[in-house]
Amino acid sequence: MKPARIDKKIQMPVSWSDIPFGEQYRQAIENQLSPWWPKIFGFHLLKLGHLSTEIHTDDCLISHQFNVGTGDPRFNLVAKPEALPLTQKSIDACLMTHCLAYSHDPHWLLREVDRVLIDDGWLIISGFNPFSLVGMAKLVPVLRKRQPYCSRFFPSVRVFDWLSLLNYEVLYHRNCQVIPWLSAQRRVNKSCGGIGALSVIVARKRTCPLTPTPLKFKQPKVKIGTALGAAKEISKSMKINDPS
């Protein structure tokens, strides 16, 4: 398995239109998240990176929604995703649309987002599925330097492992958009999600361990010889005190 951290930095596209079939990808992600927005509530929704800014979140119950990133006038707050100028536990939900795919250190990025999320906060992640048509195209040497094949394709199981280490509970996961150039509403893109080009994850930060371990209490060890000696002393004292 290749290390998560790399020295090379990958430039995230400014818009979904900069990615082949990007509009279809955006619609597919919005379709997957539409049932979840009414369930997510709080005060602040952080939309991280260029691609997250174009995801429609009007159905979300959080009123204050702001974009964070660099090099784009659409950002309400200009900052690097790996160094957010936000106080600890100040964000209720965070949308990371393909942020891990374009990060040179996804571990650090997740830890930084975890720092600013409140307890029981929501984390929404999307990325490309390596076990899909897009993943197969990434194996073609000519395409590796083009979008989106120049980005990093992490298997969902690997992302689950990272979230588990940070004590997140995955509430929803779906691979969608099997055939990238078709509409997200087509039946094949809805019914055959296992090999879909996109991976969408909805997780929640938990304060208690998800796999509780039983507490082991240390009990004092009593030597058998000491116990027998104490029993003999008690027996002798009972005979001495016996009036008969």
CSV table of C-alpha atoms in Angstrom, one decimal:
chain,number,residue,atom,x,y,z
A,1,MET,CA,0.0,0.0,0.0
A,2,LYS,CA,1.4,3.4,-1.0
A,3,PRO,CA,1.9,5.9,1.9
A,4,ALA,CA,-0.8,8.5,2.3
A,5,ARG,CA,1.6,11.4,2.5
A,6,ILE,CA,3.5,12.4,-0.6
A,7,ASP,CA,5.8,15.3,-1.4
A,8,LYS,CA,4.1,16.2,-4.7
A,9,LYS,CA,1.2,18.7,-4.4
A,10,ILE,CA,-1.7,18.3,-6.7
A,11,GLN,CA,-3.7,21.3,-7.9
A,12,MET,CA,-7.4,21.0,-7.3
A,13,PRO,CA,-9.6,22.1,-10.2
A,14,VAL,CA,-11.3,25.5,-9.8
A,15,SER,CA,-14.6,24.1,-11.0
A,16,TRP,CA,-16.4,20.9,-11.8
A,17,SER,CA,-16.4,22.1,-15.4
A,18,ASP,CA,-12.6,21.6,-15.5
A,19,ILE,CA,-13.1,17.9,-15.0
A,20,PRO,CA,-14.4,15.7,-17.8
A,21,PHE,CA,-18.1,14.8,-17.0
A,22,GLY,CA,-17.7,17.1,-14.0
A,23,GLU,CA,-21.3,18.3,-14.2
A,24,GLN,CA,-22.6,14.7,-14.0
A,25,TYR,CA,-20.3,14.1,-11.0
A,26,ARG,CA,-21.6,17.2,-9.2
A,27,GLN,CA,-25.3,16.1,-9.8
A,28,ALA,CA,-24.6,12.6,-8.6
A,29,ILE,CA,-23.1,13.9,-5.3
A,30,GLU,CA,-26.0,16.3,-4.8
A,31,ASN,CA,-28.4,13.4,-5.3
A,32,GLN,CA,-26.7,11.3,-2.7
A,33,LEU,CA,-26.6,14.1,-0.1
A,34,SER,CA,-30.1,15.5,-0.7
A,35,PRO,CA,-31.8,13.1,1.9
A,36,TRP,CA,-29.1,14.0,4.5
A,37,TRP,CA,-29.2,17.8,4.5
A,38,PRO,CA,-32.5,18.1,6.4
A,39,LYS,CA,-31.0,15.9,9.1
A,40,ILE,CA,-27.9,18.0,9.6
A,41,PHE,CA,-28.3,20.9,11.9
A,42,GLY,CA,-26.2,23.4,13.9
A,43,PHE,CA,-24.8,26.9,13.4
A,44,HIS,CA,-21.9,26.6,11.0
A,45,LEU,CA,-21.3,24.6,7.8
A,46,LEU,CA,-17.8,24.6,6.4
A,47,LYS,CA,-17.4,23.9,2.7
A,48,LEU,CA,-13.8,23.1,2.1
A,49,GLY,CA,-12.1,23.6,-1.3
A,50,HIS,CA,-13.1,24.7,-4.8
A,51,LEU,CA,-15.4,21.8,-5.7
A,52,SER,CA,-17.3,22.0,-2.4
A,53,THR,CA,-18.4,25.6,-3.2
A,54,GLU,CA,-20.4,24.4,-6.2
A,55,ILE,CA,-22.4,21.7,-4.3
A,56,HIS,CA,-25.9,23.1,-3.5
A,57,THR,CA,-26.6,22.9,0.2
A,58,ASP,CA,-29.8,25.0,0.3
A,59,ASP,CA,-31.7,22.2,2.0
A,60,CYS,CA,-29.3,22.1,4.9
A,61,LEU,CA,-30.8,23.4,8.1
A,62,ILE,CA,-27.6,25.2,9.0
A,63,SER,CA,-28.0,28.9,8.1
A,64,HIS,CA,-24.4,30.0,8.2
A,65,GLN,CA,-22.5,28.3,5.4
A,66,PHE,CA,-19.1,29.5,4.3
A,67,ASN,CA,-16.4,28.5,1.9
A,68,VAL,CA,-12.7,28.1,2.8
A,69,GLY,CA,-9.7,27.8,0.4
A,70,THR,CA,-7.1,29.7,-1.5
A,71,GLY,CA,-6.9,31.3,-5.0
A,72,ASP,CA,-10.7,31.9,-5.6
A,73,PRO,CA,-12.8,35.0,-5.0
A,74,ARG,CA,-15.7,32.8,-4.0
A,75,PHE,CA,-14.0,31.9,-0.8
A,76,ASN,CA,-15.4,33.7,2.3
A,77,LEU,CA,-12.3,32.8,4.2
A,78,VAL,CA,-8.9,32.5,2.5
A,79,ALA,CA,-6.8,29.8,4.2
A,80,LYS,CA,-5.1,26.6,3.6
A,81,PRO,CA,-7.2,23.5,4.4
A,82,GLU,CA,-4.3,22.0,6.4
A,83,ALA,CA,-4.2,25.1,8.6
A,84,LEU,CA,-7.7,26.4,9.3
A,85,PRO,CA,-7.8,29.7,11.2
A,86,LEU,CA,-10.7,28.4,13.3
A,87,THR,CA,-11.0,27.7,17.0
A,88,GLN,CA,-11.3,24.2,18.3
A,89,LYS,CA,-14.7,22.6,18.1
A,90,SER,CA,-16.4,25.6,16.4
A,91,ILE,CA,-17.9,23.9,13.3
A,92,ASP,CA,-21.0,21.8,13.2
A,93,ALA,CA,-20.5,20.2,9.8
A,94,CYS,CA,-17.9,20.0,7.1
A,95,LEU,CA,-18.2,19.2,3.4
A,96,MET,CA,-15.0,17.8,1.9
A,97,THR,CA,-15.8,17.3,-1.8
A,98,HIS,CA,-12.7,15.4,-3.2
A,99,CYS,CA,-10.4,17.2,-0.8
A,100,LEU,CA,-8.6,14.0,0.1
A,101,ALA,CA,-8.1,13.2,-3.6
A,102,TYR,CA,-6.1,16.4,-4.1
A,103,SER,CA,-4.3,16.5,-0.7
A,104,HIS,CA,-0.6,15.6,-0.4
A,105,ASP,CA,-1.2,14.7,3.3
A,106,PRO,CA,-4.8,13.4,3.8
A,107,HIS,CA,-4.0,12.3,7.4
A,108,TRP,CA,-3.1,15.9,8.4
A,109,LEU,CA,-6.1,17.3,6.6
A,110,LEU,CA,-8.5,15.0,8.4
A,111,ARG,CA,-6.9,15.8,11.8
A,112,GLU,CA,-7.2,19.5,11.1
A,113,VAL,CA,-10.9,19.1,10.2
A,114,ASP,CA,-11.5,16.9,13.3
A,115,ARG,CA,-9.9,19.7,15.4
A,116,VAL,CA,-12.5,22.3,14.4
A,117,LEU,CA,-15.5,20.0,14.4
A,118,ILE,CA,-17.7,19.9,17.5
A,119,ASP,CA,-18.5,16.6,19.3
A,120,ASP,CA,-21.1,14.7,17.3
A,121,GLY,CA,-20.3,17.0,14.3
A,122,TRP,CA,-21.0,15.9,10.7
A,123,LEU,CA,-18.3,15.1,8.1
A,124,ILE,CA,-19.2,14.6,4.5
A,125,ILE,CA,-16.5,13.2,2.2
A,126,SER,CA,-16.5,12.4,-1.5
A,127,GLY,CA,-13.8,11.0,-3.8
A,128,PHE,CA,-13.1,8.8,-6.8
A,129,ASN,CA,-13.5,5.0,-6.5
A,130,PRO,CA,-10.4,3.2,-7.8
A,131,PHE,CA,-12.5,0.1,-8.7
A,132,SER,CA,-14.5,1.8,-11.4
A,133,LEU,CA,-14.3,2.9,-15.1
A,134,VAL,CA,-12.5,6.1,-13.9
A,135,GLY,CA,-10.1,3.9,-11.9
A,136,MET,CA,-9.3,1.8,-14.9
A,137,ALA,CA,-8.7,4.9,-17.0
A,138,LYS,CA,-6.1,6.1,-14.4
A,139,LEU,CA,-4.0,3.1,-15.4
A,140,VAL,CA,-3.5,4.5,-18.9
A,141,PRO,CA,-0.1,6.3,-18.8
A,142,VAL,CA,-1.3,9.0,-21.3
A,143,LEU,CA,-4.2,10.0,-18.9
A,144,ARG,CA,-2.3,10.1,-15.6
A,145,LYS,CA,-1.3,13.8,-16.0
A,146,ARG,CA,-4.8,14.9,-16.8
A,147,GLN,CA,-7.9,15.7,-14.7
A,148,PRO,CA,-9.2,13.8,-12.8
A,149,TYR,CA,-6.7,11.0,-13.2
A,150,CYS,CA,-3.8,13.0,-11.7
A,151,SER,CA,-5.6,13.0,-8.4
A,152,ARG,CA,-5.4,10.3,-5.8
A,153,PHE,CA,-8.0,7.5,-5.7
A,154,PHE,CA,-8.4,6.0,-2.2
A,155,PRO,CA,-10.4,2.9,-1.6
A,156,SER,CA,-13.4,3.4,0.7
A,157,VAL,CA,-12.1,0.8,3.1
A,158,ARG,CA,-8.9,2.9,3.6
A,159,VAL,CA,-10.9,6.0,4.3
A,160,PHE,CA,-13.1,4.1,6.8
A,161,ASP,CA,-9.9,3.1,8.6
A,162,TRP,CA,-8.7,6.7,8.9
A,163,LEU,CA,-12.1,7.8,10.2
A,164,SER,CA,-12.2,4.9,12.7
A,165,LEU,CA,-8.9,6.0,14.1
A,166,LEU,CA,-10.4,9.5,14.7
A,167,ASN,CA,-13.4,7.9,16.3
A,168,TYR,CA,-16.0,8.6,13.6
A,169,GLU,CA,-19.0,6.6,12.9
A,170,VAL,CA,-19.9,6.0,9.2
A,171,LEU,CA,-23.6,6.5,8.8
A,172,TYR,CA,-23.8,6.2,5.1
A,173,HIS,CA,-21.7,5.1,2.2
A,174,ARG,CA,-22.6,4.7,-1.5
A,175,ASN,CA,-20.6,4.4,-4.7
A,176,CYS,CA,-22.5,6.1,-7.6
A,177,GLN,CA,-22.2,7.2,-11.2
A,178,VAL,CA,-21.2,4.0,-12.8
A,179,ILE,CA,-21.0,5.4,-16.3
A,180,PRO,CA,-19.6,8.9,-15.9
A,181,TRP,CA,-20.9,10.4,-19.2
A,182,LEU,CA,-24.5,9.5,-18.5
A,183,SER,CA,-26.9,11.5,-16.4
A,184,ALA,CA,-27.0,10.8,-12.6
A,185,GLN,CA,-30.7,10.1,-13.0
A,186,ARG,CA,-30.2,7.2,-15.4
A,187,ARG,CA,-31.1,3.8,-13.9
A,188,VAL,CA,-27.7,2.2,-14.4
A,189,ASN,CA,-26.1,4.9,-12.3
A,190,LYS,CA,-28.6,4.3,-9.5
A,191,SER,CA,-28.9,0.5,-9.4
A,192,CYS,CA,-25.2,-0.5,-9.9
A,193,GLY,CA,-23.5,1.6,-7.3
A,194,GLY,CA,-20.8,-0.9,-6.2
A,195,ILE,CA,-18.6,0.0,-9.2
A,196,GLY,CA,-19.6,3.6,-9.3
A,197,ALA,CA,-17.0,6.2,-10.1
A,198,LEU,CA,-17.8,8.3,-7.0
A,199,SER,CA,-17.6,7.4,-3.4
A,200,VAL,CA,-19.8,9.4,-1.0
A,201,ILE,CA,-19.4,9.0,2.8
A,202,VAL,CA,-21.5,10.6,5.6
A,203,ALA,CA,-19.9,10.2,9.0
A,204,ARG,CA,-20.3,11.7,12.5
A,205,LYS,CA,-17.8,12.5,15.2
A,206,ARG,CA,-18.4,10.5,18.3
A,207,THR,CA,-17.1,11.3,21.8
A,208,CYS,CA,-17.4,7.7,23.2
A,209,PRO,CA,-15.4,4.8,21.8
A,210,LEU,CA,-17.3,3.0,19.1
A,211,THR,CA,-15.9,-0.4,20.3
A,212,PRO,CA,-16.0,-0.3,24.1
A,213,THR,CA,-13.5,-2.4,25.9
A,214,PRO,CA,-14.4,-4.0,29.3
A,215,LEU,CA,-12.6,-2.5,32.3
A,216,LYS,CA,-10.1,-4.7,34.0
A,217,PHE,CA,-10.0,-4.2,37.8
A,218,LYS,CA,-7.0,-5.4,39.6
A,219,GLN,CA,-7.9,-7.6,42.6
A,220,PRO,CA,-5.5,-8.2,45.3
A,221,LYS,CA,-3.8,-11.6,45.2
A,222,VAL,CA,-4.0,-13.5,48.5
A,223,LYS,CA,-1.4,-16.2,49.1
A,224,ILE,CA,-2.9,-19.6,50.0
A,225,GLY,CA,-0.4,-20.0,52.9
A,226,THR,CA,-1.4,-16.6,54.4
A,227,ALA,CA,-5.1,-17.4,54.1
A,228,LEU,CA,-4.7,-20.7,55.9
A,229,GLY,CA,-2.6,-19.2,58.7
A,230,ALA,CA,-5.3,-16.5,59.2
A,231,ALA,CA,-8.0,-19.2,59.4
A,232,LYS,CA,-6.0,-21.2,62.1
A,233,GLU,CA,-5.6,-18.0,64.2
A,234,ILE,CA,-9.3,-17.4,64.1
A,235,SER,CA,-10.1,-21.0,65.0
A,236,LYS,CA,-7.7,-20.8,68.1
A,237,SER,CA,-9.3,-17.6,69.3
A,238,MET,CA,-12.7,-19.1,69.1
A,239,LYS,CA,-11.7,-22.1,71.2
A,240,ILE,CA,-10.1,-19.8,73.9
A,241,ASN,CA,-13.2,-17.6,74.1
A,242,ASP,CA,-15.6,-20.6,74.2
A,243,PRO,CA,-17.0,-20.7,77.9
A,244,SER,CA,-17.8,-24.5,77.7
